[in-house]
Coordinates of N, CA and C in Angstrom, one line a residue:
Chain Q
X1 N 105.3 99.9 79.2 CA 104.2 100.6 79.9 C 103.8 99.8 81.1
X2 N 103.7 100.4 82.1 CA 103.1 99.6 83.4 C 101.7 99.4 83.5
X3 N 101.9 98.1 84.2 CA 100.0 97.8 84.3 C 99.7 97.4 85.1
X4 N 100.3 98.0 86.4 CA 99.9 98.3 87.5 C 100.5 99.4 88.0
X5 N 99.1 101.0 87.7 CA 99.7 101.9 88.4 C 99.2 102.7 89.4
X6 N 100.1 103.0 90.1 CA 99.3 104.1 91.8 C 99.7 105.7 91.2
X7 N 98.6 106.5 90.9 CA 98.9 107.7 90.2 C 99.0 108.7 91.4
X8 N 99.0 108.0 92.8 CA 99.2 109.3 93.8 C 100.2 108.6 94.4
X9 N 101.8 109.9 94.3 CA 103.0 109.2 94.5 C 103.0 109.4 96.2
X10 N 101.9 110.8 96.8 CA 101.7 110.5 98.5 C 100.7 111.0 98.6
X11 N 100.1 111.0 100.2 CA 99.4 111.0 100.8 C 99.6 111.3 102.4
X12 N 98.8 112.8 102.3 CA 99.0 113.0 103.7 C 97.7 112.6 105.2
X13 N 97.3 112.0 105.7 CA 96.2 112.2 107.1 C 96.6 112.0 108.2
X14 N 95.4 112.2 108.8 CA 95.2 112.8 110.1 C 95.2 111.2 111.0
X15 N 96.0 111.3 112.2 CA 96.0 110.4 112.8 C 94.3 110.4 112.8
X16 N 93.9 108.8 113.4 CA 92.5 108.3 113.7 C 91.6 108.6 112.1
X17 N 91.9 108.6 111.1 CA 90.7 109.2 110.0 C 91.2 107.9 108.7
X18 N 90.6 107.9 108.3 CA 90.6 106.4 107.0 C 91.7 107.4 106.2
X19 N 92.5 106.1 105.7 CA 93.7 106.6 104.4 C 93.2 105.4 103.5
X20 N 92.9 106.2 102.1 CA 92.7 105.4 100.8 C 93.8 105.6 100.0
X21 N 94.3 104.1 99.8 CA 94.9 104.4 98.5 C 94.7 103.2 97.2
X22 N 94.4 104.3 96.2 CA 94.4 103.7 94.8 C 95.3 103.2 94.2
X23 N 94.7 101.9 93.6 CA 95.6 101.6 92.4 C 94.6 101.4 91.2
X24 N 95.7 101.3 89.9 CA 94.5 100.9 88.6 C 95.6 99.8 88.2
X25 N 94.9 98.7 86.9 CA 95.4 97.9 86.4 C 95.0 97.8 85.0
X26 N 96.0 97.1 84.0 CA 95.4 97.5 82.6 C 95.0 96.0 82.5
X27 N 96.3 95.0 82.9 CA 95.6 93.4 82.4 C 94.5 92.8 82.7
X28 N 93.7 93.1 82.1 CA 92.0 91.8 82.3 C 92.4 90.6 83.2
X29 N 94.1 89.6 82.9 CA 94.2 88.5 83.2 C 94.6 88.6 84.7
X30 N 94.6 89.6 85.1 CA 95.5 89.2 86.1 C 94.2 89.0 87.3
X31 N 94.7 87.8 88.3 CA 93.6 87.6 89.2 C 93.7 87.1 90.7
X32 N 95.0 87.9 91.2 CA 95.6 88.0 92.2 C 96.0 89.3 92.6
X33 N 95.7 89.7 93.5 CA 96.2 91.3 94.0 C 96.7 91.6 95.4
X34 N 97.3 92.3 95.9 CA 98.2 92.3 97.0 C 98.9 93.9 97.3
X35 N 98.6 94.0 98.7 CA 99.8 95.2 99.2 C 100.8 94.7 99.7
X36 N 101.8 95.9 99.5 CA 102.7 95.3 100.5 C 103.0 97.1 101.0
X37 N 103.9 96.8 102.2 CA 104.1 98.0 103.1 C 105.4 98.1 103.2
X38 N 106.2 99.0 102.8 CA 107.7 99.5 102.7 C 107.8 100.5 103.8
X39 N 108.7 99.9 104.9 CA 109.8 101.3 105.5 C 110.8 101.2 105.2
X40 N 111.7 102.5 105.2 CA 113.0 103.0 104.9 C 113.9 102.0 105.2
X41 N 115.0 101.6 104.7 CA 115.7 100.8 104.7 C 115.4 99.4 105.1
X42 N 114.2 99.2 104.7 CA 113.7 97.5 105.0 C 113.0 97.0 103.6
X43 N 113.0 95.4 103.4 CA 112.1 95.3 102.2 C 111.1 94.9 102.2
X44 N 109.9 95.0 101.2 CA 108.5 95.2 101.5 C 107.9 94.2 102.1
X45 N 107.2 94.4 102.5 CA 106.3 93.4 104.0 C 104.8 93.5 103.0
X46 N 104.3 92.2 103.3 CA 103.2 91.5 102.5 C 102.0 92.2 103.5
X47 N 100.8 92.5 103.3 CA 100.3 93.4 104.4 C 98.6 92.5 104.0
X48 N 98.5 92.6 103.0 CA 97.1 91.9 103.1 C 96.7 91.5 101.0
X49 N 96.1 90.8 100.6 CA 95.9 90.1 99.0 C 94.0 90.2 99.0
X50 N 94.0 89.6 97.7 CA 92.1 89.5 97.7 C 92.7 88.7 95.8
X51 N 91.7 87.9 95.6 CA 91.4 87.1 94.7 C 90.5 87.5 93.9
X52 N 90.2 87.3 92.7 CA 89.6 88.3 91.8 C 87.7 87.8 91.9
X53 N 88.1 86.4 92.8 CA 86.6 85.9 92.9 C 86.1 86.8 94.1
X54 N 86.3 87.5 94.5 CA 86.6 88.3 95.4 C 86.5 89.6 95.7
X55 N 85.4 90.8 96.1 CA 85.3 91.9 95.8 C 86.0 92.4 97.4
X56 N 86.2 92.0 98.6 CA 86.3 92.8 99.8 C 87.3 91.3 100.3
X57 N 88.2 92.3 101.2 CA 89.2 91.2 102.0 C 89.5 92.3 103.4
X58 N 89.1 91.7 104.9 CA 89.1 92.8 105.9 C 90.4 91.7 106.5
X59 N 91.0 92.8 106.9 CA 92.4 92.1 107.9 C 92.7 93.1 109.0
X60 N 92.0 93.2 110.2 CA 91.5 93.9 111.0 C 91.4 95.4 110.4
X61 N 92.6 96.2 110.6 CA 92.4 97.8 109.9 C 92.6 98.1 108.8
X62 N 92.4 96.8 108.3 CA 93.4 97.1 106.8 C 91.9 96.4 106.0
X63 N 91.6 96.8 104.8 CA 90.4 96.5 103.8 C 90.9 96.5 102.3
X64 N 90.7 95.7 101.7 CA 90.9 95.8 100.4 C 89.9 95.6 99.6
X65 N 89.8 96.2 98.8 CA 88.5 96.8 97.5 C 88.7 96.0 96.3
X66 N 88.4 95.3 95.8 CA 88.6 94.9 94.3 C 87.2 95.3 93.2
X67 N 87.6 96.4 92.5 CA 86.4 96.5 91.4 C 87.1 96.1 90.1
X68 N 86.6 94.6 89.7 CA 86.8 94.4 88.5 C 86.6 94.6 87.0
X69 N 85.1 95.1 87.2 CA 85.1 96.3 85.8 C 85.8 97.3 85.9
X70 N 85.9 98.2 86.5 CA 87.2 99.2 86.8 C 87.9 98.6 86.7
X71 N 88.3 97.5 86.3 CA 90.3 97.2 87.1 C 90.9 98.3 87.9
X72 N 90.1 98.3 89.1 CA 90.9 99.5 90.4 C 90.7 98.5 91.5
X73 N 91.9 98.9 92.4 CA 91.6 98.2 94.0 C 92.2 99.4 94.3
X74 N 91.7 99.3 95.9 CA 91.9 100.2 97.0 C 92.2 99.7 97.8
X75 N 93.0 100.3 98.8 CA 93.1 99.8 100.3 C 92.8 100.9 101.5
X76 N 91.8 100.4 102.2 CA 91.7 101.7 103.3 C 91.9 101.1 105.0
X77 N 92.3 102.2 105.4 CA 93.0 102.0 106.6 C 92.3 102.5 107.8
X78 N 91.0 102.1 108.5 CA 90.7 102.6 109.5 C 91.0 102.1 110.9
X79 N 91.5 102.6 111.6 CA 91.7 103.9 112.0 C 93.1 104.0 111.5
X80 N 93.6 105.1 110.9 CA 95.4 105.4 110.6 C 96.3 106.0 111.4
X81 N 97.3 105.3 112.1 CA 97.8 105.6 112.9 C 99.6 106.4 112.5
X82 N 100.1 106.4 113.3 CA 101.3 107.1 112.6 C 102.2 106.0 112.4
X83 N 102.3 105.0 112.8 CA 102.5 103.7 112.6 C 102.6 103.2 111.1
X84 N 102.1 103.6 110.4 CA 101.4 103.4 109.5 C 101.9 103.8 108.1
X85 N 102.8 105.3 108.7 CA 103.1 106.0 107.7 C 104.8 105.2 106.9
X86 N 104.4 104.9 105.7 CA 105.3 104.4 105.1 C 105.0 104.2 103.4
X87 N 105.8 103.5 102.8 CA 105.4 103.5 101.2 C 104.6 102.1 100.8
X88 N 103.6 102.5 100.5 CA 102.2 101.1 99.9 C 102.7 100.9 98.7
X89 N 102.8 99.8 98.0 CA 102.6 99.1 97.1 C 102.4 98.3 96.7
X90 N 101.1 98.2 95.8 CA 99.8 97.4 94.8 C 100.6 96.7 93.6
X91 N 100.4 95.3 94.1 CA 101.3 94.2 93.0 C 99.8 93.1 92.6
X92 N 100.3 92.9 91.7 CA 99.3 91.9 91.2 C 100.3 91.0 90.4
X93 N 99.2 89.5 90.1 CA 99.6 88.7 89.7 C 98.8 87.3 88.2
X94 N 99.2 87.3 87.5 CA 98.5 86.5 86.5 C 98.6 85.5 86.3
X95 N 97.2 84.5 86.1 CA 97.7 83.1 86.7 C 98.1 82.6 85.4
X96 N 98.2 83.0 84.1 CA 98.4 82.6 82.9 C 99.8 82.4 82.9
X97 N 100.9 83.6 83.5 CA 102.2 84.0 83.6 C 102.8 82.8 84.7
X98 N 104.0 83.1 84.6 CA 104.8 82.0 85.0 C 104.3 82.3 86.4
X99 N 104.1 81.2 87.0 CA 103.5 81.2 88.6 C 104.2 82.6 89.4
X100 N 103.8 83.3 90.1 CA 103.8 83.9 91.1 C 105.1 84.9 90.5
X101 N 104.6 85.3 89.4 CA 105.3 87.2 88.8 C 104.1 87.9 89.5
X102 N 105.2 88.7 89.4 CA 104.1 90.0 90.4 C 104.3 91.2 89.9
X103 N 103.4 91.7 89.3 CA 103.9 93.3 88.8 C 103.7 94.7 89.6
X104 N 104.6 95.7 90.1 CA 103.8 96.0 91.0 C 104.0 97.6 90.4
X105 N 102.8 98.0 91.1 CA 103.1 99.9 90.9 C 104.2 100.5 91.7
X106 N 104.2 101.7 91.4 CA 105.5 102.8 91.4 C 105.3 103.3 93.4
X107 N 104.5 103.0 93.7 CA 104.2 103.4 94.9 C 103.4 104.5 95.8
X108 N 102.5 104.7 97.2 CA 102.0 105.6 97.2 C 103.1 106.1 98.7
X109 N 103.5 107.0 98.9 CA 103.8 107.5 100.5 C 102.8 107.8 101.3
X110 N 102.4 107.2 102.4 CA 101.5 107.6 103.4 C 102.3 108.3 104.8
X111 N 101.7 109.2 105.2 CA 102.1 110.2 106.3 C 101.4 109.9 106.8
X112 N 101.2 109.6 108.2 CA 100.2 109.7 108.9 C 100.5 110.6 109.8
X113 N 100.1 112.2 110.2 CA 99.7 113.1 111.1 C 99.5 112.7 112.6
X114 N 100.1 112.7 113.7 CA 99.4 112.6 114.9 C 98.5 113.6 115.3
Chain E
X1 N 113.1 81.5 112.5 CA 112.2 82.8 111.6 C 112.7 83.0 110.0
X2 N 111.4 82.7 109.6 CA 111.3 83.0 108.3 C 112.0 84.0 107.8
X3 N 113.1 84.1 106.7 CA 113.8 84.8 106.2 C 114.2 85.0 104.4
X4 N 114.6 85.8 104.1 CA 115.3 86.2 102.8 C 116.3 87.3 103.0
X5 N 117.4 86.5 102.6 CA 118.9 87.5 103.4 C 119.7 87.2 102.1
X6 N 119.9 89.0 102.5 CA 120.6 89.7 101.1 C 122.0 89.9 101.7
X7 N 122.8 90.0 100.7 CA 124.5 90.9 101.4 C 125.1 91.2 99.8
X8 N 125.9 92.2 100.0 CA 125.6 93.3 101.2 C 124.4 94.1 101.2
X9 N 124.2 94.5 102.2 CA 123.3 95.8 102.3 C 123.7 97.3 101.3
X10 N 124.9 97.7 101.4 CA 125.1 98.6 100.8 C 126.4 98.7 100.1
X11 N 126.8 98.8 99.0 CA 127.8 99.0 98.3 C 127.9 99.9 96.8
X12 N 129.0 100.4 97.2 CA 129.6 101.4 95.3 C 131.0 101.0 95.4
X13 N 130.9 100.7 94.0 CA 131.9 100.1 93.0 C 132.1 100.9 91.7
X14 N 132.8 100.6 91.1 CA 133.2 101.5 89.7 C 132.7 100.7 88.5
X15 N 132.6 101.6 87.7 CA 132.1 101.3 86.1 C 133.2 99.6 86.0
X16 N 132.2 99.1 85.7 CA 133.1 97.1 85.0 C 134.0 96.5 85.6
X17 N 133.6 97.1 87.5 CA 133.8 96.0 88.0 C 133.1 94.7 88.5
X18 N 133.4 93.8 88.3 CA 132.1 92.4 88.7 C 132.0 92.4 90.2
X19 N 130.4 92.6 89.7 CA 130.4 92.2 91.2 C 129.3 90.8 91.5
X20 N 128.7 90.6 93.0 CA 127.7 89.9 93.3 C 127.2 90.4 94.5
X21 N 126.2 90.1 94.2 CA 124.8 90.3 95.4 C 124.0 88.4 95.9
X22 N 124.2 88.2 97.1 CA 124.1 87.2 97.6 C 122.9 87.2 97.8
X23 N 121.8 86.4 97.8 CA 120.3 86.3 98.4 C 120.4 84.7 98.8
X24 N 119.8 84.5 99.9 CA 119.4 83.2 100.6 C 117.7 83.0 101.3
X25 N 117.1 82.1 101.1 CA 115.8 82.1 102.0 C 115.9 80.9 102.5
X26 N 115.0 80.5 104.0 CA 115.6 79.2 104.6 C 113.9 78.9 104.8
X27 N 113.2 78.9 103.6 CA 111.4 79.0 103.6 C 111.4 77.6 102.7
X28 N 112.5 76.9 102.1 CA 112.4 75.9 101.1 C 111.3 76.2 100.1
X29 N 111.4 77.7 99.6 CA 110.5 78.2 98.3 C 111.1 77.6 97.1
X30 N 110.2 77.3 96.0 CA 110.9 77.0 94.9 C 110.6 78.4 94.1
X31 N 110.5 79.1 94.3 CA 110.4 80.4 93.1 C 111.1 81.4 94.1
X32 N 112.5 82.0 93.4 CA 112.7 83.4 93.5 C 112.8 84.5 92.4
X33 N 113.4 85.8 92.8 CA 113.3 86.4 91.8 C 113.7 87.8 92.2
X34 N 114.9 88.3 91.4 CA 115.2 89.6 91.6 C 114.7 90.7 90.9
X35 N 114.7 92.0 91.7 CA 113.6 93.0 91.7 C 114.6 94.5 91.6
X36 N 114.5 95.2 90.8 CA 115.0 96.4 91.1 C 114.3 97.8 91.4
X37 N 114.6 98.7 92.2 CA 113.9 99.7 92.8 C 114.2 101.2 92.3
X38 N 113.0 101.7 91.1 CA 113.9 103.0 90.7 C 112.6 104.0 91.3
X39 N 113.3 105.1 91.4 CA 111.6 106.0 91.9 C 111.1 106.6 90.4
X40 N 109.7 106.4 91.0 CA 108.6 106.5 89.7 C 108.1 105.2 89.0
X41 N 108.8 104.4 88.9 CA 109.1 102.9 88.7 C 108.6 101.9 89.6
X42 N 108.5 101.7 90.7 CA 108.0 101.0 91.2 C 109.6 99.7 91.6
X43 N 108.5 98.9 91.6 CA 109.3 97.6 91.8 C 109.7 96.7 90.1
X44 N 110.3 96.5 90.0 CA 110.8 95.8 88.5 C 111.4 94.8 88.8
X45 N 110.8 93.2 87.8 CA 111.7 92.0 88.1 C 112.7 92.1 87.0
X46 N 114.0 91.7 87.5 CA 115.3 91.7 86.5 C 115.3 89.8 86.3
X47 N 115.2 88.9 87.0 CA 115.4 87.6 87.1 C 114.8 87.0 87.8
X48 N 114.0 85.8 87.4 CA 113.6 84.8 88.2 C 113.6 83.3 88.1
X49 N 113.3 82.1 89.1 CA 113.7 81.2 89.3 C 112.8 80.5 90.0
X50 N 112.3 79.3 88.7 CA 111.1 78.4 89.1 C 111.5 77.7 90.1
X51 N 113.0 77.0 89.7 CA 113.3 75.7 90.4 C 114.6 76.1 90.3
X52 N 115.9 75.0 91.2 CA 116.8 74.6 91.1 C 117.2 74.5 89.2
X53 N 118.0 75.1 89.1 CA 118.5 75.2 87.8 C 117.8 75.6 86.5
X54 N 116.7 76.4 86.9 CA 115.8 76.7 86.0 C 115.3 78.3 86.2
X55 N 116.3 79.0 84.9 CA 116.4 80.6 85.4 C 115.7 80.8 84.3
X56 N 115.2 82.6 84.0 CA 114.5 83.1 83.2 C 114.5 84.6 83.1
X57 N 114.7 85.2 81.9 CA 114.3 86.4 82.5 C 113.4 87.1 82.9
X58 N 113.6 88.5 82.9 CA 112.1 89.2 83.8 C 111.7 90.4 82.5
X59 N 111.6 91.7 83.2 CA 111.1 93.0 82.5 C 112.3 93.3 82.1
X60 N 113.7 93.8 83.4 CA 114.9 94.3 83.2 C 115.9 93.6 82.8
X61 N 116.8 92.5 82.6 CA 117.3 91.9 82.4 C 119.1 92.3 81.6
X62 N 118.7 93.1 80.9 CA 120.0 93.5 80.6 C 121.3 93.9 81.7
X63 N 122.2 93.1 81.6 CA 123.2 93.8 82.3 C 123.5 92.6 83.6
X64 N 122.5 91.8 83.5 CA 122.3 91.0 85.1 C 122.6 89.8 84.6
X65 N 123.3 88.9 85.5 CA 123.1 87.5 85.4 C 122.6 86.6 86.6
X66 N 122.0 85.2 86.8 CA 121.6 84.6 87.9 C 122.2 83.5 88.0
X67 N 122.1 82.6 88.7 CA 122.2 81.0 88.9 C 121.5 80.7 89.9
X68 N 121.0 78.7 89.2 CA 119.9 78.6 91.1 C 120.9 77.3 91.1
X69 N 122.2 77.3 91.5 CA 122.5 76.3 91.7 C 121.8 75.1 93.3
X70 N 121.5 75.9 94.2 CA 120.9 75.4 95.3 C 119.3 76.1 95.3
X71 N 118.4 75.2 96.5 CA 117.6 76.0 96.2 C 117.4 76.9 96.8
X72 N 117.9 77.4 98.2 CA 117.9 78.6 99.1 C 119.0 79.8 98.6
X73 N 119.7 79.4 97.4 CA 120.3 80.5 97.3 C 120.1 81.1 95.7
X74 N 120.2 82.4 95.6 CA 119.9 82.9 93.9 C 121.0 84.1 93.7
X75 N 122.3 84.0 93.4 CA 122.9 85.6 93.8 C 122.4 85.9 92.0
X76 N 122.9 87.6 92.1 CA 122.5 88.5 90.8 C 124.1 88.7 91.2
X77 N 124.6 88.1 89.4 CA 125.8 88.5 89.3 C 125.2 90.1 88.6
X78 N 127.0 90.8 88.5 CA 126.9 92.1 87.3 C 128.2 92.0 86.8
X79 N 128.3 91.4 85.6 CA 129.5 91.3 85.0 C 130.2 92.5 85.1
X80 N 129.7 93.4 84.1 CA 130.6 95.0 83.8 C 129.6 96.3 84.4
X81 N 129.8 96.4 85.7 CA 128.1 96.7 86.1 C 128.5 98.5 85.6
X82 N 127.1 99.1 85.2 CA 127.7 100.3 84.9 C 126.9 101.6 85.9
X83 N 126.7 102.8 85.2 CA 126.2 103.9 86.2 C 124.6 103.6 86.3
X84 N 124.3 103.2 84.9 CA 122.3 103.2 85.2 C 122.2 101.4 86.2
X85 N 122.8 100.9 86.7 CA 122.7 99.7 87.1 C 122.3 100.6 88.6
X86 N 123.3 101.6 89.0 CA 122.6 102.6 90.4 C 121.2 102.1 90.6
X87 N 120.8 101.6 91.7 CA 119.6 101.0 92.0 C 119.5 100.4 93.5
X88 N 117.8 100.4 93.8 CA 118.0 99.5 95.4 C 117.0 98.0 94.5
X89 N 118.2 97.3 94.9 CA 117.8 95.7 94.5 C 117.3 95.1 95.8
X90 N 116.3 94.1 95.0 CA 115.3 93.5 96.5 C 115.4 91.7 95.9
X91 N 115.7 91.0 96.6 CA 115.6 89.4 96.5 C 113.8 89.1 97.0
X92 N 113.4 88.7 96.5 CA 112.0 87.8 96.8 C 112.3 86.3 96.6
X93 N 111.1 85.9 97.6 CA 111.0 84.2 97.3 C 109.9 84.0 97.8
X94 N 109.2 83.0 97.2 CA 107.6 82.6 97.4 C 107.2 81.2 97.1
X95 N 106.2 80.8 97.1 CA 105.6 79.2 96.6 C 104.7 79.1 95.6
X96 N 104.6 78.2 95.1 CA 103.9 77.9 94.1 C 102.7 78.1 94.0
X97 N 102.2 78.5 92.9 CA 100.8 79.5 92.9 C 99.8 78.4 93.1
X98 N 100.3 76.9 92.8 CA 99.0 75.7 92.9 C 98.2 76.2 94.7
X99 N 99.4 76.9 95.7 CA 98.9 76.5 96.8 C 97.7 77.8 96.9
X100 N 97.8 78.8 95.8 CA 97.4 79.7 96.0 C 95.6 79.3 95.6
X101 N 95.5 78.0 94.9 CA 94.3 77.6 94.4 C 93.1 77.0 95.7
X102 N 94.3 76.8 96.4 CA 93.8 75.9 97.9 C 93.6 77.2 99.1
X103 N 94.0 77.8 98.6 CA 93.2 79.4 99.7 C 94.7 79.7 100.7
X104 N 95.6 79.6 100.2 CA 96.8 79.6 100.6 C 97.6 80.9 100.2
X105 N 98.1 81.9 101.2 CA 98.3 82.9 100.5 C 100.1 82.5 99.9
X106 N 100.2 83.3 98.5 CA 101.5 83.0 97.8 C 102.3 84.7 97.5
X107 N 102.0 85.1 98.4 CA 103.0 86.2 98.9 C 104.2 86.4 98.8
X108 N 105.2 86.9 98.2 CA 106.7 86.7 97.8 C 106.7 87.8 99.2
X109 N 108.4 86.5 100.0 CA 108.8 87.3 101.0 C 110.2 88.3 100.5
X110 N 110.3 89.1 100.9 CA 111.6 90.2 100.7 C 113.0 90.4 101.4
X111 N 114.0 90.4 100.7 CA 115.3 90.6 101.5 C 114.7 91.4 102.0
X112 N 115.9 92.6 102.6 CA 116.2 94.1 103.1 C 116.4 94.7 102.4
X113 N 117.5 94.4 101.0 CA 117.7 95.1 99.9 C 118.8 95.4 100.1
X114 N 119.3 95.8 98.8 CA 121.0 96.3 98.8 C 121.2 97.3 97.8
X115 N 121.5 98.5 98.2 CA 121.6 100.1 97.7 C 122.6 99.8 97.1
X116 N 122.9 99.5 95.8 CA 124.2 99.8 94.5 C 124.3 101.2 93.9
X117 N 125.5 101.5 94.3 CA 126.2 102.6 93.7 C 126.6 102.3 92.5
X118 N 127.0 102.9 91.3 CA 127.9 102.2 90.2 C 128.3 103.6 89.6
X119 N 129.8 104.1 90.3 CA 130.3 105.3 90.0 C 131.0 105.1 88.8

């Protein structure tokens, strides 16, 4: 069973307008969280993280959400450019677990529209 | 420039032939770890690697083998590799989570990946 998952496999917007994308998590332990950004024929690029001591992490257009009663994070993208449009995926990490395992979800596709 | 380099990029081979997939990073990481790519699935670790000579498995494991004889290099053997082995494999490598305590991000960097056929 996975326990880290993104239940929207895409996502389409409009150039210039915020892109959110969800993830959920089942482990309590885990207290490291991270995106990374996939294009086609390349391997995933680390894009921005947040620490569980930690509810908000800003990296110029890029925001990450951490709600830890939910176990949900988000990442939102203002302004979204077409740049942009590629496959996100929400990894996390537990510090109990052998140092730096990363479990990550199934992925979201973002389109971004000009 | 910071790297993790896979080879090949792309290859198909037949049912139980051996093969290998090369991964190198020149980041002097002590932790790597191979990853396989199925859709719906996500990212999946098949092997990983604390240190120089210290392997372990992951989620996927069956069917794969590793070695860390160096520490920049980790290949994913496949002994008798078969049709569900079909997959895009990703090499990661990263540092130790202590640095992650010190406000240091511990972000696993990624090959390019290598598209396995197994007809």
């Amino acid at each position: 069973d996975q326990q880290v998952k993104q239940n929207s496999p895409s996502l389409s917007v409009q150039e210039g307008r915020i892109s959110i994308l969800n993830c959920d998590y089942t482990n309590s332990m885990f207290d490291y969280f991270l995106w990374y950004k996939k294009y086609p024929a390349e391997g995933p690029t680390f894009l921005i993280s947040i620490s569980s001591i930690k509810d908000k992490n800003e990296d110029g257009r890029f925001t990450v959400f951490l709600n830890k009663s939910a176990k949900h994070l988000s990442l939102h993208i203002v302004p979204s450019q077409p740049g942009d449009s590629a496959v996100y995926f929400c990894a996390a990490s537990p510090r109990w677990d052998n140092f730096n395992k990363f479990y990550f979800g199934s992925g979201t596709k973002l389109n971004v529209k000009p | 420039e910071a790297q993790v380099t896979q080879n090949p990029r792309y290859l198909i081979t037949v049912t139980g032939k051996k093969l290998t997939v090369t991964c190198s990073q020149n980041m002097n990481h002590e932790y790597m770890s191979w990853y396989r790519q199925d859709p719906g699935l996500g990212l999946r670790q098949i092997y990983y690697s604390m240190n120089v000579e210290v392997t372990d498995k992951g989620d996927v494991p069956e069917g794969y083998k590793v070695s860390r004889k160096e520490k920049r290099n980790f290949p994913l053997i496949l002994e008798s590799p078969s049709p569900n082995q079909t997959s895009l494999y990703f090499c990661a490598s990263s540092t130790r989570q202590g640095k992650r305590d010190r406000g240091q991000n511990t972000e696993a960097f990624f090959g390019q990946g290598t598209r396995l056929t197994v007809v």
